[in-house]
Tab-separated table of C-alpha atoms (C1' of nucleotides) in Angstrom:
chain	number	residue	atom	x	y	z
H	1	UNK	CA	-3.253	20.683	21.724
H	2	UNK	CA	-4.235	20.304	17.981
H	3	UNK	CA	-1.940	19.435	15.913
H	4	UNK	CA	0.680	21.705	14.246
H	5	UNK	CA	-0.071	22.508	10.169
H	6	UNK	CA	3.641	22.525	10.191
H	7	UNK	CA	3.615	18.738	9.865
H	8	UNK	CA	0.809	17.159	8.209
H	9	UNK	CA	2.795	16.290	5.349
H	10	UNK	CA	6.184	14.736	6.843
H	11	UNK	CA	3.668	11.976	9.184
H	12	UNK	CA	1.335	11.095	6.425
H	13	UNK	CA	4.814	10.918	3.719
H	14	UNK	CA	6.462	8.671	6.549
H	15	UNK	CA	3.133	6.212	6.392
H	16	UNK	CA	3.140	6.039	3.154
H	17	UNK	CA	6.937	5.547	3.291
H	18	UNK	CA	6.055	2.164	5.717
H	19	UNK	CA	3.678	1.053	3.338
H	20	UNK	CA	5.964	1.083	0.801
H	21	UNK	CA	8.618	-0.640	2.992
H	22	UNK	CA	6.344	-3.336	3.656
H	23	UNK	CA	4.595	-3.873	-0.028
H	24	UNK	CA	8.221	-4.142	-1.198
H	25	UNK	CA	8.705	-6.802	1.671
H	26	UNK	CA	6.112	-8.823	-0.001
H	27	UNK	CA	8.813	-9.424	-2.480
H	28	UNK	CA	12.039	-10.900	-1.659
H	29	UNK	CA	14.091	-8.107	-1.960
H	30	UNK	CA	14.705	-5.882	0.595
H	31	UNK	CA	13.878	-2.388	0.868
H	32	UNK	CA	17.074	-0.770	0.420
H	33	UNK	CA	17.135	-3.258	-2.114
H	34	UNK	CA	14.240	-1.890	-3.539
H	35	UNK	CA	14.913	1.413	-3.772
H	36	UNK	CA	18.839	1.130	-5.270
H	37	UNK	CA	17.362	-1.005	-8.731
H	38	UNK	CA	15.327	2.066	-9.224
H	39	UNK	CA	17.075	4.084	-8.871
H	40	UNK	CA	19.376	2.278	-11.369
H	41	UNK	CA	16.515	2.130	-14.019
H	42	UNK	CA	16.538	6.101	-14.066
H	43	UNK	CA	20.011	7.210	-13.114
H	44	UNK	CA	22.530	8.469	-16.292
H	45	UNK	CA	25.477	6.720	-16.807
H	46	UNK	CA	27.839	9.719	-14.080
H	47	UNK	CA	25.590	8.928	-11.270
H	48	UNK	CA	25.296	4.925	-11.191
H	49	UNK	CA	28.601	4.496	-8.540
H	50	UNK	CA	28.591	3.177	-5.079
H	51	UNK	CA	29.191	7.237	-3.872
H	52	UNK	CA	26.477	8.244	-6.253
H	53	UNK	CA	24.122	5.675	-4.644
H	54	UNK	CA	25.742	6.024	-1.408
H	55	UNK	CA	23.770	9.870	-1.663
H	56	UNK	CA	20.879	9.117	-3.360
H	57	UNK	CA	20.448	6.915	-0.838
H	58	UNK	CA	21.003	8.686	2.406
H	59	UNK	CA	23.837	6.126	2.909
H	60	UNK	CA	27.344	5.345	3.707
H	61	UNK	CA	29.381	4.318	0.681
H	62	UNK	CA	30.217	0.521	2.609
H	63	UNK	CA	26.779	0.190	3.014
H	64	UNK	CA	25.398	0.886	-0.598
H	65	UNK	CA	28.339	-1.374	-1.752
H	66	UNK	CA	26.713	-4.152	0.296
H	67	UNK	CA	23.655	-3.280	-1.407
H	68	UNK	CA	25.267	-3.305	-5.171
H	69	UNK	CA	26.942	-7.256	-4.172
H	70	UNK	CA	24.094	-8.524	-2.668
H	71	UNK	CA	22.427	-7.386	-6.207
H	72	UNK	CA	24.715	-8.416	-8.380
H	73	UNK	CA	24.425	-12.272	-6.524
H	74	UNK	CA	21.018	-12.134	-7.460
H	75	UNK	CA	21.877	-11.264	-10.924
H	76	UNK	CA	19.798	-8.155	-11.103
H	77	UNK	CA	23.119	-5.447	-12.073
H	78	UNK	CA	26.594	-5.955	-13.319
H	79	UNK	CA	29.570	-3.947	-13.163
H	80	UNK	CA	29.479	-1.509	-16.424
H	81	UNK	CA	33.028	-1.273	-18.497
H	82	UNK	CA	33.854	2.911	-17.549
H	83	UNK	CA	36.498	5.296	-18.983
H	84	UNK	CA	38.202	8.137	-17.610
H	85	UNK	CA	38.616	7.633	-13.880
H	86	UNK	CA	39.908	3.879	-13.128
H	87	UNK	CA	38.794	4.176	-9.061
H	88	UNK	CA	34.563	4.638	-10.368
H	89	UNK	CA	32.557	1.799	-11.077
H	90	UNK	CA	29.243	1.875	-12.323
H	91	UNK	CA	26.754	-0.407	-12.487
H	92	UNK	CA	23.525	-1.198	-14.652
H	93	UNK	CA	20.590	-3.292	-14.472
H	94	UNK	CA	20.996	-7.270	-16.305
H	95	UNK	CA	17.774	-7.688	-18.328
H	96	UNK	CA	16.392	-9.560	-15.494
H	97	UNK	CA	16.951	-6.907	-12.855
H	98	UNK	CA	15.657	-4.104	-15.808
H	99	UNK	CA	12.303	-6.780	-15.791
H	100	UNK	CA	11.829	-7.137	-12.529
H	101	UNK	CA	11.793	-3.397	-11.765
H	102	UNK	CA	9.653	-2.573	-14.777
H	103	UNK	CA	7.358	-5.085	-13.317
H	104	UNK	CA	7.482	-3.639	-10.212
H	105	UNK	CA	6.958	0.248	-10.903
H	106	UNK	CA	3.890	-1.248	-13.284
H	107	UNK	CA	1.642	-2.280	-9.929
H	108	UNK	CA	2.555	0.700	-8.042
H	109	UNK	CA	0.277	3.929	-7.038
H	110	UNK	CA	-1.722	4.880	-9.947
H	111	UNK	CA	-2.376	8.062	-8.367
H	112	UNK	CA	-0.267	10.550	-10.192
H	113	UNK	CA	-1.146	13.963	-11.246
H	114	UNK	CA	1.046	16.670	-12.046
H	115	UNK	CA	-0.388	18.468	-8.560
H	116	UNK	CA	1.214	15.192	-7.090
H	117	UNK	CA	4.944	15.201	-8.351
H	118	UNK	CA	4.993	18.941	-7.985
H	119	UNK	CA	3.946	19.041	-4.564
H	120	UNK	CA	6.736	15.631	-3.545
H	121	UNK	CA	9.405	18.009	-5.908
H	122	UNK	CA	9.013	20.565	-3.747
H	123	UNK	CA	8.957	18.723	-0.246
H	124	UNK	CA	12.217	17.038	-1.328
H	125	UNK	CA	13.752	20.443	-2.169
H	126	UNK	CA	13.235	21.470	1.055
H	127	UNK	CA	14.235	18.469	2.479
H	128	UNK	CA	17.175	18.803	0.930
H	129	UNK	CA	17.739	21.878	1.499
H	130	UNK	CA	17.554	21.036	5.054
H	131	UNK	CA	19.336	18.036	4.896
H	132	UNK	CA	22.255	19.404	2.916
H	133	UNK	CA	21.373	16.066	0.111
H	134	UNK	CA	21.693	16.398	-3.311
H	135	UNK	CA	18.928	17.606	-5.549
H	136	UNK	CA	19.304	14.652	-8.702
H	137	UNK	CA	17.402	15.893	-11.271
H	138	UNK	CA	16.856	15.293	-15.096
H	139	UNK	CA	18.635	16.682	-17.679
H	140	UNK	CA	16.518	18.601	-19.418
H	141	UNK	CA	16.064	20.644	-16.085
H	142	UNK	CA	19.405	20.839	-15.221
H	143	UNK	CA	21.385	24.694	-15.629
H	144	UNK	CA	23.677	22.686	-18.221
H	145	UNK	CA	21.704	21.343	-19.916
H	146	UNK	CA	21.991	23.643	-23.638
H	147	UNK	CA	19.864	22.151	-27.681
H	148	UNK	CA	22.225	23.509	-30.070
H	149	UNK	CA	20.961	23.093	-33.725
H	150	UNK	CA	19.568	20.095	-35.001
H	151	UNK	CA	18.683	18.868	-31.529
H	152	UNK	CA	21.730	17.924	-30.192
H	153	UNK	CA	21.721	18.074	-26.363
H	154	UNK	CA	24.828	18.717	-24.630
H	155	UNK	CA	25.303	19.376	-20.815
H	156	UNK	CA	27.912	22.220	-20.277
H	157	UNK	CA	29.406	20.805	-16.808
H	158	UNK	CA	30.710	17.742	-18.393
H	159	UNK	CA	31.185	18.750	-21.663
H	160	UNK	CA	30.056	16.088	-23.753
H	161	UNK	CA	26.509	15.176	-25.833
H	162	UNK	CA	24.411	13.482	-24.169
H	163	UNK	CA	21.678	10.618	-25.676
H	164	UNK	CA	17.784	11.658	-26.171
H	165	UNK	CA	16.823	9.108	-23.373
H	166	UNK	CA	19.335	10.750	-21.037
H	167	UNK	CA	17.463	13.462	-20.761
H	168	UNK	CA	15.227	11.714	-19.046
H	169	UNK	CA	17.667	10.520	-16.945
H	170	UNK	CA	18.735	11.490	-12.745
H	171	UNK	CA	22.230	13.286	-12.716
H	172	UNK	CA	24.447	13.840	-9.732
H	173	UNK	CA	25.601	17.352	-10.855
H	174	UNK	CA	22.334	18.470	-11.191
H	175	UNK	CA	21.519	21.868	-10.871
H	176	UNK	CA	18.986	23.796	-10.370
H	177	UNK	CA	18.161	26.327	-13.910
H	178	UNK	CA	18.629	29.978	-13.029
A	1	UNK	CA	13.033	3.862	-22.796
A	2	UNK	CA	11.498	7.160	-20.909
A	3	UNK	CA	10.262	6.714	-17.192
A	4	UNK	CA	6.402	6.196	-17.128
A	5	UNK	CA	5.059	8.700	-15.674
A	6	UNK	CA	2.841	6.632	-12.935
A	7	UNK	CA	6.405	6.057	-11.391
A	8	UNK	CA	7.663	9.724	-11.135
A	9	UNK	CA	5.864	10.155	-7.230
A	10	UNK	CA	6.168	6.948	-5.752
A	11	UNK	CA	10.466	7.742	-6.644
A	12	UNK	CA	10.609	10.915	-5.220
A	13	UNK	CA	8.624	9.687	-1.856
A	14	UNK	CA	10.629	7.214	-1.551
A	15	UNK	CA	14.027	9.683	-1.921
A	16	UNK	CA	12.034	12.054	0.808
A	17	UNK	CA	11.355	9.111	3.228
A	18	UNK	CA	14.770	7.781	2.903
A	19	UNK	CA	16.501	11.796	4.123
A	20	UNK	CA	14.000	11.382	6.565
A	21	UNK	CA	14.888	8.881	8.159
A	22	UNK	CA	18.641	9.895	8.229
A	23	UNK	CA	17.240	12.981	9.993
A	24	UNK	CA	15.675	10.920	12.630
A	25	UNK	CA	19.089	9.282	12.782
A	26	UNK	CA	20.595	11.695	13.651
A	27	UNK	CA	18.384	11.586	17.317
A	28	UNK	CA	18.865	9.052	19.748
A	29	UNK	CA	15.606	7.371	19.030
A	30	UNK	CA	15.754	4.988	15.649
A	31	UNK	CA	13.126	5.893	12.676
A	32	UNK	CA	10.442	3.157	14.078
A	33	UNK	CA	11.007	4.902	17.585
A	34	UNK	CA	10.446	8.296	15.826
A	35	UNK	CA	7.094	7.549	13.953
A	36	UNK	CA	6.217	5.711	17.221
A	37	UNK	CA	6.120	8.748	18.893
A	38	UNK	CA	4.392	11.138	15.883
A	39	UNK	CA	1.513	8.808	15.721
A	40	UNK	CA	0.608	8.542	19.525
A	41	UNK	CA	0.881	12.180	19.789
A	42	UNK	CA	-1.864	13.056	16.810
A	43	UNK	CA	-4.304	9.494	17.946
A	44	UNK	CA	-7.051	9.469	19.609
A	45	UNK	CA	-7.417	7.377	22.905
A	46	UNK	CA	-9.137	4.448	21.265
A	47	UNK	CA	-5.908	4.203	18.826
A	48	UNK	CA	-3.241	3.968	20.904
A	49	UNK	CA	-2.638	0.625	21.437
A	50	UNK	CA	-0.067	-1.893	20.308
A	51	UNK	CA	-2.138	-3.392	17.681
A	52	UNK	CA	-3.110	-0.001	15.934
A	53	UNK	CA	0.011	0.742	16.066
A	54	UNK	CA	1.094	-1.935	14.474
A	55	UNK	CA	-1.331	-1.709	11.852
A	56	UNK	CA	-0.431	1.602	11.690
A	57	UNK	CA	3.403	0.912	11.039
A	58	UNK	CA	2.916	-1.488	8.704
A	59	UNK	CA	4.382	-3.749	10.818
A	60	UNK	CA	3.689	-6.746	13.585
A	61	UNK	CA	2.015	-6.912	16.981
A	62	UNK	CA	5.410	-7.975	18.679
A	63	UNK	CA	7.445	-5.436	17.013
A	64	UNK	CA	5.560	-2.647	17.703
A	65	UNK	CA	5.411	-4.105	21.630
A	66	UNK	CA	9.308	-3.704	21.696
A	67	UNK	CA	8.640	-0.571	19.995
A	68	UNK	CA	6.528	0.703	22.753
A	69	UNK	CA	8.515	-1.032	25.426
A	70	UNK	CA	11.815	0.610	24.737
A	71	UNK	CA	10.096	4.582	24.366
A	72	UNK	CA	8.554	3.182	27.775
A	73	UNK	CA	12.268	2.047	28.971
A	74	UNK	CA	13.337	5.472	28.092
A	75	UNK	CA	10.263	7.200	29.471
A	76	UNK	CA	9.053	8.959	27.040
A	77	UNK	CA	6.032	6.647	26.944
A	78	UNK	CA	3.660	5.322	29.815
A	79	UNK	CA	0.927	2.653	29.841
A	80	UNK	CA	-2.009	4.754	30.773
A	81	UNK	CA	-5.336	3.079	32.539
A	82	UNK	CA	-8.251	1.892	30.685
A	83	UNK	CA	-11.755	0.809	31.051
A	84	UNK	CA	-13.703	-1.491	29.201
A	85	UNK	CA	-11.927	-4.133	28.248
A	86	UNK	CA	-8.885	-5.142	29.680
A	87	UNK	CA	-6.493	-7.230	26.986
A	88	UNK	CA	-6.342	-3.459	25.501
A	89	UNK	CA	-3.037	-1.825	26.519
A	90	UNK	CA	-3.296	1.854	25.933
A	91	UNK	CA	-0.066	4.129	26.097
A	92	UNK	CA	0.573	8.155	26.121
A	93	UNK	CA	3.229	10.819	25.726
A	94	UNK	CA	4.687	11.616	29.142
A	95	UNK	CA	5.468	15.432	29.427
A	96	UNK	CA	9.405	14.733	28.321
A	97	UNK	CA	7.881	13.024	24.995
A	98	UNK	CA	5.837	15.620	24.250
A	99	UNK	CA	8.090	18.051	23.896
A	100	UNK	CA	10.598	15.599	22.661
A	101	UNK	CA	8.463	15.713	20.133
A	102	UNK	CA	6.699	18.594	19.201
A	103	UNK	CA	10.324	19.782	19.490
A	104	UNK	CA	12.117	17.622	16.582
A	105	UNK	CA	7.967	18.737	14.930
A	106	UNK	CA	9.406	21.629	14.880
A	107	UNK	CA	12.446	21.470	12.975
A	108	UNK	CA	10.963	19.662	10.355
A	109	UNK	CA	9.493	20.633	6.321
A	110	UNK	CA	7.838	24.240	6.657
A	111	UNK	CA	7.348	23.128	3.224
A	112	UNK	CA	3.385	22.758	3.594
A	113	UNK	CA	1.095	23.579	1.364
A	114	UNK	CA	-2.497	22.514	1.021
A	115	UNK	CA	-1.369	21.199	-2.446
A	116	UNK	CA	1.380	18.998	-0.614
A	117	UNK	CA	-1.123	17.757	2.062
A	118	UNK	CA	-3.895	16.828	-0.835
A	119	UNK	CA	-1.152	15.127	-3.253
A	120	UNK	CA	0.022	13.569	-0.186
A	121	UNK	CA	-3.175	12.365	1.117
A	122	UNK	CA	-4.488	11.139	-2.188
A	123	UNK	CA	-1.008	8.928	-2.792
A	124	UNK	CA	-1.390	7.412	0.460
A	125	UNK	CA	-5.314	6.647	0.030
A	126	UNK	CA	-4.723	5.040	-3.333
A	127	UNK	CA	-1.651	2.892	-1.525
A	128	UNK	CA	-3.781	1.721	0.779
A	129	UNK	CA	-6.573	0.806	-1.071
A	130	UNK	CA	-3.924	-1.780	-3.236
A	131	UNK	CA	-2.306	-2.814	0.330
A	132	UNK	CA	-4.578	-3.396	1.977
A	133	UNK	CA	-4.067	-1.331	4.927
A	134	UNK	CA	-6.359	1.283	7.299
A	135	UNK	CA	-6.545	4.646	6.344
A	136	UNK	CA	-6.456	6.607	10.221
A	137	UNK	CA	-8.237	9.302	9.209
A	138	UNK	CA	-9.200	12.321	11.361
A	139	UNK	CA	-12.745	12.183	13.781
A	140	UNK	CA	-13.831	15.201	11.997
A	141	UNK	CA	-13.131	14.099	8.873
A	142	UNK	CA	-15.437	10.483	9.707
A	143	UNK	CA	-18.621	9.137	8.442
A	144	UNK	CA	-19.475	8.021	11.941
A	145	UNK	CA	-18.869	12.168	13.638
A	146	UNK	CA	-21.656	14.165	13.845
A	147	UNK	CA	-22.084	17.503	15.730
A	148	UNK	CA	-24.848	17.967	18.177
A	149	UNK	CA	-27.228	20.914	18.808
A	150	UNK	CA	-24.632	23.033	21.709
A	151	UNK	CA	-21.547	21.550	19.330
A	152	UNK	CA	-21.302	18.399	21.060
A	153	UNK	CA	-19.538	16.123	18.975
A	154	UNK	CA	-20.242	12.695	19.125
A	155	UNK	CA	-19.080	9.012	17.583
A	156	UNK	CA	-22.055	7.309	16.273
A	157	UNK	CA	-19.952	4.106	16.254
A	158	UNK	CA	-18.700	3.964	19.613
A	159	UNK	CA	-21.981	6.237	20.931
A	160	UNK	CA	-19.628	8.383	22.296
A	161	UNK	CA	-18.834	11.978	22.513
A	162	UNK	CA	-15.557	13.475	21.680
A	163	UNK	CA	-13.359	15.902	23.460
A	164	UNK	CA	-12.894	19.138	21.178
A	165	UNK	CA	-9.490	18.390	20.559
A	166	UNK	CA	-10.324	14.618	19.883
A	167	UNK	CA	-12.611	16.181	16.803
A	168	UNK	CA	-8.766	16.196	14.629
A	169	UNK	CA	-6.860	13.249	15.593
A	170	UNK	CA	-6.420	10.148	14.533
A	171	UNK	CA	-8.529	6.921	14.913
A	172	UNK	CA	-8.435	3.277	13.750
A	173	UNK	CA	-12.269	3.586	13.150
A	174	UNK	CA	-12.105	6.166	10.642
A	175	UNK	CA	-14.169	6.156	7.340
A	176	UNK	CA	-14.615	8.251	4.826
A	177	UNK	CA	-17.850	9.805	4.419
A	178	UNK	CA	-19.902	9.189	2.038
F	1	DT	C1'	-19.485	-23.639	31.786
F	2	DG	C1'	-16.323	-25.065	27.808
F	3	DC	C1'	-14.064	-23.319	24.200
F	4	DA	C1'	-12.091	-20.629	20.446
F	5	DA	C1'	-11.043	-16.109	19.006
F	6	DT	C1'	-8.187	-11.543	20.704
F	7	DA	C1'	-4.793	-8.728	22.590
F	8	DG	C1'	-0.616	-8.880	24.286
F	9	DT	C1'	3.904	-10.260	25.310
F	10	DT	C1'	8.193	-12.815	25.252
F	11	DT	C1'	11.716	-15.550	22.983
F	12	DC	C1'	13.579	-17.507	18.819
F	13	DG	C1'	17.241	-17.343	14.844
F	14	DA	C1'	17.855	-14.796	10.405
F	15	DT	C1'	18.748	-11.286	7.816
F	16	DT	C1'	19.480	-6.794	7.001
F	17	DC	C1'	21.139	-2.318	8.464
F	18	DG	C1'	24.389	1.746	9.692
F	19	DC	C1'	28.550	2.877	11.167
F	20	DT	C1'	33.515	2.920	11.936
F	21	DA	C1'	37.830	1.397	10.594
F	22	DT	C1'	41.361	-0.500	7.575
F	23	DC	C1'	43.098	-1.548	3.136
F	24	DA	C1'	43.843	-0.770	-1.903
F	25	DT	C1'	43.638	1.501	-5.470
F	26	DA	C1'	43.549	5.509	-7.963
F	27	DT	C1'	43.732	11.447	-8.915
F	28	DG	C1'	46.225	15.572	-9.040
F	29	DG	C1'	48.595	18.541	-6.351
F	30	DA	C1'	53.130	20.471	-4.422
L	1	DT	C1'	58.167	12.458	-6.699
L	2	DC	C1'	55.512	12.565	-2.975
L	3	DC	C1'	51.601	12.952	-0.440
L	4	DA	C1'	47.345	14.484	0.597
L	5	DT	C1'	42.962	13.266	-1.386
L	6	DA	C1'	38.832	10.046	-2.959
L	7	DT	C1'	36.346	5.612	-4.569
L	8	DG	C1'	35.261	0.991	-3.680
L	9	DA	C1'	35.417	-3.405	-1.016
L	10	DT	C1'	35.635	-5.407	3.157
L	11	DA	C1'	35.466	-6.665	7.683
L	12	DG	C1'	33.110	-6.839	12.244
L	13	DC	C1'	30.041	-4.747	16.058
L	14	DG	C1'	26.011	-3.506	17.992
L	15	DA	C1'	20.965	-2.742	16.692
L	16	DA	C1'	16.899	-3.020	14.356
L	17	DT	C1'	13.284	-5.735	11.981
L	18	DC	C1'	10.468	-9.932	10.810
L	19	DG	C1'	9.016	-14.249	10.677
L	20	DA	C1'	6.939	-17.617	13.593
L	21	DA	C1'	6.318	-19.881	17.578
L	22	DA	C1'	4.904	-20.413	22.330
L	23	DC	C1'	2.107	-18.229	26.157
L	24	DT	C1'	-0.658	-15.591	28.991
L	25	DA	C1'	-4.754	-13.093	30.162
L	26	DT	C1'	-9.585	-11.329	28.628
L	27	DT	C1'	-13.291	-11.691	26.184
L	28	DG	C1'	-17.507	-13.583	23.541
L	29	DC	C1'	-19.926	-16.928	21.575
L	30	DA	C1'	-22.527	-21.878	22.138
DNA sequence: TGCAATAGTTTCGATTCGCTATCATATGGA
DNA sequence: TCCATATGATAGCGAATCGAAACTATTGCA
């Protein structure tokens, strides 16, 4: 009757997530809205569209669209101008939105250790592998990221030059480095 | 503009929780119902009442009550006979409920490492500390747990003898060992 | 005995959420 | 050019949740 050791982490994480959601509820925003804002604060310019957000949040495009709409009505995000594919829309935090997210994140858990980050990444990877999700890693850890002469960062997949700050942002196209 | 390192784990966990919830949604049960079943599978006999469950799930008694009601209607849990305080009600998994949970847990993440467990516990502890939740540790790790002559396990707080299997169950009264 | 406090349930209205389907627009290949 | 496909937006449905309140039963204290 002893608990199977394989289940411990998921049970702990479940509780963590619920406490986290309860904390968020104390703010004016819902859990999905908070998660969306936090994602937008970290994602690069190629990964801030409704479809990608839906992937990240493990929901549908319809729901993601609604969440974005509500955030836009609150003045926390805006639609950015985009080049290229004119079907796509890209959202970004407004000044107010960014201030809110930064303040919010600053007040969350402080128990950040290298081991904790590593453990969380490992878990996420295994869950993604069995659930078929996308990994959303950072450019600097991606297979397609390379640093040329003069320190120029480029994405080999999209064939573009990356700004320095973009190297630490999340990307929809992330691929594990070989 | 670089992300503050303190936030990495919470963001990872947020995504893990969402993927987890999406997986659960694929089953007939809701996220809250799954979490309740999993909790009941691990909690000791003093910790399976609506109020305690509400604490664990970071929700209200009303919602917990509804969740339990729906699970009972599905035949997955039943109300146990209790001694002592007659206001309290205690629930337990039925055979079908236990089978379901065991099967479910067996199919969840396998990436269970000692570091991951430790990291999750650390995180949970810090979140609880700042959110005012309860820790729900296992009897064997509790301040009130002691092993007497002959290997008899006792809870010093409730003044009772514990069955061997109870030492690994979650308790509402858990207190960090000094 | 009387009364405040607690455990649990139930109800209500409001909100959120997820899913599905439908529509408009835009893309890209045949 | 024609058509399948993809991105988004939107509406409708059902379910779940929350918060608050009202209510019952029980406990425990004065």
